[in-house]
Coordinates of C-alpha atoms and ligand atoms in Angstrom, one line a residue:
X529 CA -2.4 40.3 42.9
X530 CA -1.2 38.9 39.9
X531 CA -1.4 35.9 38.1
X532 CA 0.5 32.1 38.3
X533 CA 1.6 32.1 35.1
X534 CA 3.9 29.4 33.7
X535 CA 6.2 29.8 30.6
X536 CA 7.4 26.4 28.7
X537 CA 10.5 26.9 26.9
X538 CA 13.1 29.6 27.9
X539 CA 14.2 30.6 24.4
X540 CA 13.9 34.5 23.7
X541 CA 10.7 34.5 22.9
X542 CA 10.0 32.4 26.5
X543 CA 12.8 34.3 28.9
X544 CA 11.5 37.6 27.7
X545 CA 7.8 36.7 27.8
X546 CA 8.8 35.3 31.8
X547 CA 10.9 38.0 32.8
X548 CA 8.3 41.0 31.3
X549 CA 5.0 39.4 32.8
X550 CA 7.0 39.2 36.1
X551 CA 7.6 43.1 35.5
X552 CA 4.2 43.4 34.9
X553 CA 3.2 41.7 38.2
X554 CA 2.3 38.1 37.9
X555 CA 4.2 35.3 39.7
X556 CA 6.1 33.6 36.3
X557 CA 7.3 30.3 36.7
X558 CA 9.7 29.5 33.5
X559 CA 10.3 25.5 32.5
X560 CA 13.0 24.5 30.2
X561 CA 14.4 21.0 30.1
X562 CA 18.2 22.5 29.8
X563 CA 19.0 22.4 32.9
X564 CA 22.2 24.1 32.3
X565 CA 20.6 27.4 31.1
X566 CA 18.1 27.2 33.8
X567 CA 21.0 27.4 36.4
X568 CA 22.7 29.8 34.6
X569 CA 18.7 31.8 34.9
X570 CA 18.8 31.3 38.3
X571 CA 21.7 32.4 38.7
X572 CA 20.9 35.6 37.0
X573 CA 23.3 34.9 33.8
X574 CA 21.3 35.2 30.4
X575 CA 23.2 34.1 27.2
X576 CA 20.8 36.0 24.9
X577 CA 21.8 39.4 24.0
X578 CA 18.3 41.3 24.6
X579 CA 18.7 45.0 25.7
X580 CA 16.7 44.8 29.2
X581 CA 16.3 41.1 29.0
X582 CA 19.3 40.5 32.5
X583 CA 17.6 43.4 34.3
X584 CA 14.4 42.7 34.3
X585 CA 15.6 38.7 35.1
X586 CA 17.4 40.0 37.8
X587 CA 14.3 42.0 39.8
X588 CA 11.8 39.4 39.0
X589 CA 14.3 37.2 40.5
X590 CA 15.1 39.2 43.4
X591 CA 11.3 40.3 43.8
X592 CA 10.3 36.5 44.0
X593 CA 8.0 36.9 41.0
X594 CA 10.2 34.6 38.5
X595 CA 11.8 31.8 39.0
X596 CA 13.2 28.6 36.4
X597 CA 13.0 25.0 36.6
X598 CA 13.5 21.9 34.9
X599 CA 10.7 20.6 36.1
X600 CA 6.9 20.7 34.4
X601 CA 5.5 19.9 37.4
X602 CA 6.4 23.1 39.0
X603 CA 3.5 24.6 36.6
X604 CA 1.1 22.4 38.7
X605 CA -0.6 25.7 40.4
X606 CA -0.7 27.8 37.3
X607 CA -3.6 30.1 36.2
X608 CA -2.7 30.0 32.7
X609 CA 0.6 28.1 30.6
X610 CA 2.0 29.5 28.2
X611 CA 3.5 27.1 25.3
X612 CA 7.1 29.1 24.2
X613 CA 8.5 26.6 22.3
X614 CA 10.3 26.4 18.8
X615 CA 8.8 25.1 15.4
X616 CA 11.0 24.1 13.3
X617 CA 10.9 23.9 9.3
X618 CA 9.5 19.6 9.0
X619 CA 9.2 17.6 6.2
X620 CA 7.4 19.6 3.2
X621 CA 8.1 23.3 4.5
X622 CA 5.2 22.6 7.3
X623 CA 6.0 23.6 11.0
X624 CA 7.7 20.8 13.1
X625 CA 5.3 20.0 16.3
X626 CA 7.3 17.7 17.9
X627 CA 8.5 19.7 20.8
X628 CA 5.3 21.2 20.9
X629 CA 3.4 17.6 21.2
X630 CA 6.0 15.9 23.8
X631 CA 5.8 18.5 26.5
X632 CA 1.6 18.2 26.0
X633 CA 2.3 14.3 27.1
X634 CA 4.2 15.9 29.9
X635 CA 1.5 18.4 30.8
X636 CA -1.5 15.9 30.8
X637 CA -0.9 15.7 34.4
X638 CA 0.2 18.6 35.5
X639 CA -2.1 21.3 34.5
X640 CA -4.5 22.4 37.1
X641 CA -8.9 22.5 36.2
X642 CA -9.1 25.7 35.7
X643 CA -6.0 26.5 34.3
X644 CA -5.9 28.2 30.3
X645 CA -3.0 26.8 27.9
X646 CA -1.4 29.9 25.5
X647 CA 0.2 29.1 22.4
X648 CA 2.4 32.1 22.0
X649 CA 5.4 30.9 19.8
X650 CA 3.9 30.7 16.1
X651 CA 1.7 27.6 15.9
X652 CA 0.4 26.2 12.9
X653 CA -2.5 27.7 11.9
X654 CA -4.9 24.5 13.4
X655 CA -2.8 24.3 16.4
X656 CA -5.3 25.5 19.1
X657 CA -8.3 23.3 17.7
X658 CA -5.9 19.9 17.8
X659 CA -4.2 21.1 21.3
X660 CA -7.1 19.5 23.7
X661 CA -6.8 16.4 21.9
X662 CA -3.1 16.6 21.9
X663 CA -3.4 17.2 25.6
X664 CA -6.1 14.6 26.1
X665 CA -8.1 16.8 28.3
X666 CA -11.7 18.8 27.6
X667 CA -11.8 20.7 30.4
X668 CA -8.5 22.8 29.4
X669 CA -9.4 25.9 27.2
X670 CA -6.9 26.4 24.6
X671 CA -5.9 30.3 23.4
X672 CA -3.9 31.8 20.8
X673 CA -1.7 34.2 21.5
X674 CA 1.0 35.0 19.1
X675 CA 4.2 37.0 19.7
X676 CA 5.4 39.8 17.8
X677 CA 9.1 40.5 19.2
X678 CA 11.7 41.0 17.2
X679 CA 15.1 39.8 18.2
X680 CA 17.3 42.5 19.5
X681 CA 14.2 44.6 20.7
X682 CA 12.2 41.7 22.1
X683 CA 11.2 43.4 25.3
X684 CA 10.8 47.0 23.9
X685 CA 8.6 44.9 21.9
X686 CA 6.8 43.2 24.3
X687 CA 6.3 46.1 27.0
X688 CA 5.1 48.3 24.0
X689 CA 3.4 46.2 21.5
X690 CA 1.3 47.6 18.2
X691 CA -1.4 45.0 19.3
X692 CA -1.4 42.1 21.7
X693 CA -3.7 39.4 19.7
X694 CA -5.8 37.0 21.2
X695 CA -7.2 34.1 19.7
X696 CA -10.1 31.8 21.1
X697 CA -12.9 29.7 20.2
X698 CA -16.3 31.2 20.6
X699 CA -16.9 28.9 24.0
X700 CA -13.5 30.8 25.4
X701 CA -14.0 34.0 25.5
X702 CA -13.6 33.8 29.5
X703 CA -10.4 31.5 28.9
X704 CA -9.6 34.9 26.1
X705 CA -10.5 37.3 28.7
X706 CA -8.6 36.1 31.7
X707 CA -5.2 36.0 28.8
X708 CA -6.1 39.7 27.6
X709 CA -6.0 40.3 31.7
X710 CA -2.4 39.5 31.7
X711 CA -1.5 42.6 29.7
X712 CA -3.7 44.5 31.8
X713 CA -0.7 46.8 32.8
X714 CA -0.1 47.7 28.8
X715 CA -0.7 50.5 26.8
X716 CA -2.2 48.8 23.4
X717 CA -4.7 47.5 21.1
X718 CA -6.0 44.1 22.2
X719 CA -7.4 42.5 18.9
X720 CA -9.7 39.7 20.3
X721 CA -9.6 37.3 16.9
X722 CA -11.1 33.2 16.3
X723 CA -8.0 30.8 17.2
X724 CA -7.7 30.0 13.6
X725 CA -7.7 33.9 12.6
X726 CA -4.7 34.5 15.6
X727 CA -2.5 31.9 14.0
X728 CA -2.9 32.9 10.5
X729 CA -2.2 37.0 11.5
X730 CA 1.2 36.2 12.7
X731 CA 2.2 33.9 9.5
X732 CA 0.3 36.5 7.4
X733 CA 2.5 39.8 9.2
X734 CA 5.7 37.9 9.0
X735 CA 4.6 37.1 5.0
X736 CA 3.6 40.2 4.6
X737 CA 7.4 41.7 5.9
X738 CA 9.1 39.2 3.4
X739 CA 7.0 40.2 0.4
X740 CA 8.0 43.8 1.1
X741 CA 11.3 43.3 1.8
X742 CA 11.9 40.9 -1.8
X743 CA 9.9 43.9 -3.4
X744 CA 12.3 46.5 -2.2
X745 CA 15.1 44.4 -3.1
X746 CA 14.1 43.7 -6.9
X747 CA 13.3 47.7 -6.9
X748 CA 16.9 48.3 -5.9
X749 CA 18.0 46.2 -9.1
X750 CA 15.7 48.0 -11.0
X751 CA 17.4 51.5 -9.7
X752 CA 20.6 50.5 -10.6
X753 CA 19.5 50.0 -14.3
X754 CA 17.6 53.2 -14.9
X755 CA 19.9 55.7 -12.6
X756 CA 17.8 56.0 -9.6
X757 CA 18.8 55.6 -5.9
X758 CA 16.6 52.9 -3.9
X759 CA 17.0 55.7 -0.5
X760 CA 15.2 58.2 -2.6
X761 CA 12.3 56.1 -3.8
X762 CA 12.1 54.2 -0.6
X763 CA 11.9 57.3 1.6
X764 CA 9.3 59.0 -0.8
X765 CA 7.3 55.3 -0.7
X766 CA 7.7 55.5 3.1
X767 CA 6.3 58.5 3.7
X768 CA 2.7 57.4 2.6
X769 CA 1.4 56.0 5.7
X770 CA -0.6 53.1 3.5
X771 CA 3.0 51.9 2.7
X772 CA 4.7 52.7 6.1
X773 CA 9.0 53.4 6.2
X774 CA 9.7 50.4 7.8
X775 CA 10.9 47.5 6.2
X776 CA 12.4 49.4 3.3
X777 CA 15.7 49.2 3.2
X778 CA 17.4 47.1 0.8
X779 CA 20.1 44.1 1.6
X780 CA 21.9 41.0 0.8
X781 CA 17.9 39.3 1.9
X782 CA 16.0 38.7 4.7
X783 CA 16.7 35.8 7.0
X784 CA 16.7 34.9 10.7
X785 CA 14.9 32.6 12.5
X786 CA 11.4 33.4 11.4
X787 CA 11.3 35.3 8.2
X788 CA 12.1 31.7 6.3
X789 CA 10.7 29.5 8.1
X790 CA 7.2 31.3 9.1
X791 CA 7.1 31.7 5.0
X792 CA 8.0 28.3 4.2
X793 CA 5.1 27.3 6.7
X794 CA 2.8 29.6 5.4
X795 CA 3.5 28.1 1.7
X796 CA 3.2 24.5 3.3
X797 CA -0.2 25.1 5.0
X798 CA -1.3 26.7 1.4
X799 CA -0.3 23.7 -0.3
X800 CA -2.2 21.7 1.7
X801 CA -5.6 23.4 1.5
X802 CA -5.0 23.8 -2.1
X803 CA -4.7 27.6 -2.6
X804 CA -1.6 28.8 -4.3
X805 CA 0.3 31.7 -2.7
X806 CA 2.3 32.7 -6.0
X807 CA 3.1 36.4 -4.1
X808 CA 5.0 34.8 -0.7
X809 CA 6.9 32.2 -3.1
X810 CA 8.3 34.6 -5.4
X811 CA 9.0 36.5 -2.3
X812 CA 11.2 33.9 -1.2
X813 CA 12.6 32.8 -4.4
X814 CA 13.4 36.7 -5.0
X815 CA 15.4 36.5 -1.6
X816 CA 17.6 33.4 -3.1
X817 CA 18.3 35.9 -6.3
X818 CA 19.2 38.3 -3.8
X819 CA 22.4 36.7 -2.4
X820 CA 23.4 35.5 -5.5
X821 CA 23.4 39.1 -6.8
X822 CA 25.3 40.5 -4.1
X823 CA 27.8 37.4 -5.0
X824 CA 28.4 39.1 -8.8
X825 CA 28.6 42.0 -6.7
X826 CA 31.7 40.9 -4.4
X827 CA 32.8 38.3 -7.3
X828 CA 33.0 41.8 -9.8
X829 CA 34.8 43.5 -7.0
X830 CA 37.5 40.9 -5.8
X831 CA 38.3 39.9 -9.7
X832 CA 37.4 42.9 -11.9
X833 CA 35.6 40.4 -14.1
X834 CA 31.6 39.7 -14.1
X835 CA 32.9 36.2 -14.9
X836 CA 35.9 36.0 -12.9
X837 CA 37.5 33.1 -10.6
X838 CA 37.3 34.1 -6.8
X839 CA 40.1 31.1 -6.3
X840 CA 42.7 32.7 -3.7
X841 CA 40.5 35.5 -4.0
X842 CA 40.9 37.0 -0.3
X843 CA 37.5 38.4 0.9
X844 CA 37.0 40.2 4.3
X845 CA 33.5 40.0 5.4
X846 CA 32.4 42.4 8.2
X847 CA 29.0 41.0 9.7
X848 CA 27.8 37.9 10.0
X849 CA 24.6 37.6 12.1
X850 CA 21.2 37.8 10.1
X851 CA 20.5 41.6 11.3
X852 CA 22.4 44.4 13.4
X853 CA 21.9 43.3 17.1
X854 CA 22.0 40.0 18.2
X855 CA 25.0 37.5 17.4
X856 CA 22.2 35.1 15.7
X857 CA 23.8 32.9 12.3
X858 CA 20.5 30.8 12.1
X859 CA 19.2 31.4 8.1
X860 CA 21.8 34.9 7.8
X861 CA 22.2 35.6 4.7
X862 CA 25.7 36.8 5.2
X863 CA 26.6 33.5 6.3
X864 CA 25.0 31.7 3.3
X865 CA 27.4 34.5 1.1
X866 CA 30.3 33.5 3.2
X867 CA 29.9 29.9 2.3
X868 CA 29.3 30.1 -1.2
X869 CA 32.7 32.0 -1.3
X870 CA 34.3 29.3 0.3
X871 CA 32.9 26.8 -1.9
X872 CA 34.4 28.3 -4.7
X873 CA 37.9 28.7 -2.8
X874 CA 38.2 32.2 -1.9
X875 CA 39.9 33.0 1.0
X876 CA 37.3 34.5 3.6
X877 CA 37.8 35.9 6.8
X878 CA 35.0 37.2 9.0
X879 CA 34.2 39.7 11.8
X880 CA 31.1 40.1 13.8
X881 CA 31.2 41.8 17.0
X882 CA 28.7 40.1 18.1
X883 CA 30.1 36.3 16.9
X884 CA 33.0 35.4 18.6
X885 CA 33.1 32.2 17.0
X886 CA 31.4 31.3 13.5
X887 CA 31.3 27.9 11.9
X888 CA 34.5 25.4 11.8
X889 CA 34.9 26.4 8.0
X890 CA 35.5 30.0 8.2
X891 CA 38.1 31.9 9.7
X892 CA 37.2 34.4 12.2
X893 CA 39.1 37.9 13.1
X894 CA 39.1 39.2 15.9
X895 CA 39.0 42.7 14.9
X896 CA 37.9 44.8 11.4
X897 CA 40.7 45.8 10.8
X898 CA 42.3 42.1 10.6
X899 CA 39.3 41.7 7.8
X900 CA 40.8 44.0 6.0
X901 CA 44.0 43.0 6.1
X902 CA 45.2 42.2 2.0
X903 CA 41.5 41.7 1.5
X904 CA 41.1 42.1 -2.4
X905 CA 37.6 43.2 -1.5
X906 CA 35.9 44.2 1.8
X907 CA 32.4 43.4 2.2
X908 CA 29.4 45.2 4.5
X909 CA 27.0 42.3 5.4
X910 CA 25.2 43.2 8.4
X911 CA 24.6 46.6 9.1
X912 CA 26.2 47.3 12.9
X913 CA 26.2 51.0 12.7
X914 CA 29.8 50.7 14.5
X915 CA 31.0 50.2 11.0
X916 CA 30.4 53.4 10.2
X917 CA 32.7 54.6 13.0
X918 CA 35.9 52.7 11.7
X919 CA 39.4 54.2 10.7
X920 CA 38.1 53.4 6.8
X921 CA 41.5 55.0 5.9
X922 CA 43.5 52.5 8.1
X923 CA 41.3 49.8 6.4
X924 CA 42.3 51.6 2.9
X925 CA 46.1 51.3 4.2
X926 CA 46.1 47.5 4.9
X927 CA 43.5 46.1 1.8
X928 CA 45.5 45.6 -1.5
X929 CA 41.9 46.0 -3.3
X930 CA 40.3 49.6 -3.2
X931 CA 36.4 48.5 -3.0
X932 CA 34.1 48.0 -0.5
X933 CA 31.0 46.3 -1.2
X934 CA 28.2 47.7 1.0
X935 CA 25.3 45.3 0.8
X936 CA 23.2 47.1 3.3
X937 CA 24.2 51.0 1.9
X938 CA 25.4 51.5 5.7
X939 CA 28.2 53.6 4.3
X940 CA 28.2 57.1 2.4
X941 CA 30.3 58.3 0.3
X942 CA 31.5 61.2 2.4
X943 CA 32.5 58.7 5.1
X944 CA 35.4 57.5 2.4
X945 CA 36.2 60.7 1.0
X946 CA 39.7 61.1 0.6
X947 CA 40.4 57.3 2.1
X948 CA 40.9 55.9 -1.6
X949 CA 38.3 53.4 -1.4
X950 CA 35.5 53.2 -3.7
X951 CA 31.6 51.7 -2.3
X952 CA 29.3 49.7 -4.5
X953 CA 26.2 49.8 -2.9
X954 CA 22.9 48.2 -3.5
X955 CA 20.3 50.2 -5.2
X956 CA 22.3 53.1 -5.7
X957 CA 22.8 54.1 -10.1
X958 CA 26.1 55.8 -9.2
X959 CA 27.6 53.1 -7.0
X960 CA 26.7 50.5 -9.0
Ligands
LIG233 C1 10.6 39.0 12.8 C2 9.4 40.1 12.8 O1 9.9 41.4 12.4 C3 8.8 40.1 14.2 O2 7.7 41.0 14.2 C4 8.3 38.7 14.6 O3 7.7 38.7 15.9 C5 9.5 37.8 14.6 O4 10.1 37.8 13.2 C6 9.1 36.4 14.9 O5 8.3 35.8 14.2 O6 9.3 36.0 16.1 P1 13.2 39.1 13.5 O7 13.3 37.7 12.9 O8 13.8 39.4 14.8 O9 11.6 39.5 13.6 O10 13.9 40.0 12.4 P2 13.5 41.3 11.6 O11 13.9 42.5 12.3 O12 12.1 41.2 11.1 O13 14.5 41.2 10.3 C7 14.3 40.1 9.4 C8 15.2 40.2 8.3 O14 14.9 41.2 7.4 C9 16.7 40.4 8.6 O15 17.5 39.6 7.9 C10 16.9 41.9 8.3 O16 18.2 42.2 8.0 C11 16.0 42.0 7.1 N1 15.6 43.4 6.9 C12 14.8 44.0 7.8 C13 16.0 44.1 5.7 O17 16.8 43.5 4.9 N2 15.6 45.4 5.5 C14 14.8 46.0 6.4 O18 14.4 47.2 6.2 C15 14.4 45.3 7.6

């Protein structure tokens, strides 16, 4: 028999952490306080685009093993809690807690002796030691358990994780154990850590991913000068299993909604001890040079000047959303690009397949090809692979410029042989 587990917060990181422990076996009861989404749950409709996510929803609902509610007090019979719930970027780059603090008031009450309460949304390191006081209960072990899931692959990542980590206070290890027990069904290294430890690990990866991303991003300008190709050195780099191939690939910077924020955190926290992380903050200053290269880029492109005025200038933009699959705009970089063009008048029109409608200030088509349409310049800013699969020489036909500027090297050159259009990639001496 499995587990009464309760999930605070049906954000992805909450719905897919619900709907996989359900798969897994345990009886998942999932609180959010939009009641909207939690009808629309219930009623097996899920507005996040997670491969797997509505399917496994749908049995856990149909098996009787998950169910939503509005209601905290639903999670009065609950083996263990598990706290899903965003933290923001506060005040001074330091992790917002406010969410995280007004539900504890709510949960005083509710929680059952007995019962173990799971951070798994990234907690300030800290988190699990100020929780029972938070709470205002003793008797209510607190363990750290932070998620690794990556948007668009969230319950791939979940159902097969690299390591499921587990955080607890030397007096917990039975609150640790019976948490470990709830992944009993995967196939995976359980690192059993100190709270303290847990919480740092998951700032510390997501640190770690930025400062190799900003690193293969300043190697790409580097390429460009001295005649080498970023894909070659990256591949030869990635084949060194010390370095690893993922996280490689140069872009126009990495954003989403944890990349910044769980860096800008990490700096805060830092700050605060007094120990100076000089390594994450160039990584993030690095990502700010990054867009503002691939704006020369376009700006070259669109006006055949370094220095040119991109007034009037029509730009198509295909991609919007911070990475290829999921529709999300929070911290892209291709929407920051978009809206320094518009701040300096150019005419920008967008397409995302997976954005049907982006902010108020940019004009959105409703196919590439419309993108395209007069654009003096075409950019690539998110890499959907379907770009690869358009009519480039249709999109050759309707642009009145003949460049496509592909921040993410999605396309080759063979793919626009013969179409008249010309690529300037990132990294890449020959496109450049
Ligand atoms: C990230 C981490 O990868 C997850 O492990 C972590 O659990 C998650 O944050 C989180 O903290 O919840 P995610 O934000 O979904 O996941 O996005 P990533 O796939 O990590 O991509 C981050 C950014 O890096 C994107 O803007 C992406 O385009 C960029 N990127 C990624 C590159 O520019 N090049 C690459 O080779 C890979």
């Amino acid at each position: 028999m499995g587990n009464r587990v309760g999930v605070v917060g049906a954000g992805y990181v909450g719905l897919t952490s619900a709907a996989c422990l359900a798969h897994l076996g345990h009886h998942v009861t999932c609180a959010d306080n939009d009641k909207s989404k939690v009808d629309g749950y219930l009623a097996g409709t899920i507005g996040i685009a997670e491969p797997g996510l509505p399917g496994l929803v749908r049995a856990g609902l149909a098996e009787e093993r998950l169910t939503f509610t509005t209601e905290l007090a639903a999670l009065a019979e609950s083996d263990a809690v598990l706290l899903c719930l965003p933290t923001p970027t506060g005040r001074r780059g330091t992790a917002d807690l406010r969410a995280v603090e007004s539900v504890l008031g709510a949960l005083r009450d509710v929680l059952p002796p007995g019962c173990v309460l799971v951070t798994k949304s990234t907690v300030p390191v800290g988190t699990a030691a100020r929780l029972p006081d938070l709470l205002g209960r003793t008797d209510i072990p607190v363990v750290s358990n932070p998620e690794f899931l990556r948007e668009g692959h969230a319950v791939a990542d979940f159902l097969g994780p690299s390591r499921v980590l587990i955080g607890a206070a030397p007096e917990h290890e039975d609150a640790a154990d019976r948490v470990a027990g709830l992944y009993a069904g995967l196939d995976a290294p359980v690192v059993r850590s100190g709270a303290e430890s847990a919480e740092l690990a998951k700032y510390a990866s997501n640190a770690f991913l930025a400062v190799k991303l900003s690193y293969v991003n300043t190697l790409a300008e580097l390429c460009e000068r001295v005649g080498a190709d970023i894909g070659e050195v990256t591949r030869t780099m990635g084949l060194d299993d010390r370095i690893g191939s993922g996280f490689l690939a140069p872009g126009p910077g990495w954003g989403g909604s944890c990349l910044p924020k769980d860096t800008s955190a990490l700096l805060g926290v830092a700050e605060r001890v007094g120990v100076d992380l000089p390594l994450v903050r160039d990584a993030v200053s690095v990502n700010a040079r990054q867009a503002a290269s691939m704006l020369r880029k376009i700006r070259l492109a669109a006006t055949g000047a370094t220095d040119g005025s991109l007034s009037g200038a029509r730009i198509g933009l295909l991609g919007l959303a911070f990475k290829a699959g999921t529709g999300d705009l929070r911290d892209s970089p291709a929407l920051g690009i978009a809206a320094e063009l518009a701040s300096q008048e150019a005419v920008v029109t967008a397409y995302d397949p997976e954005v049907p409608a982006g902010p108020d200030w940019l004009s959105m088509a409703e196919n590439p090809y419309q993108v395209a349409d007069r654009a003096d310049t075409v950019v690539i800013l998110t890499e959907w692979r379907r770009f690869r699969e358009l009519d480039w020489s249709r999109i050759a036909a309707v642009a009145s410029g003949s460049v496509v500027v592909d921040t993410r090297n999605l396309l080759d050159d063979a793919l626009l042989a013969g179409t008249g259009l010309r690529r300037i990639g990132v990294g890449q001496a020959k496109t450049a």
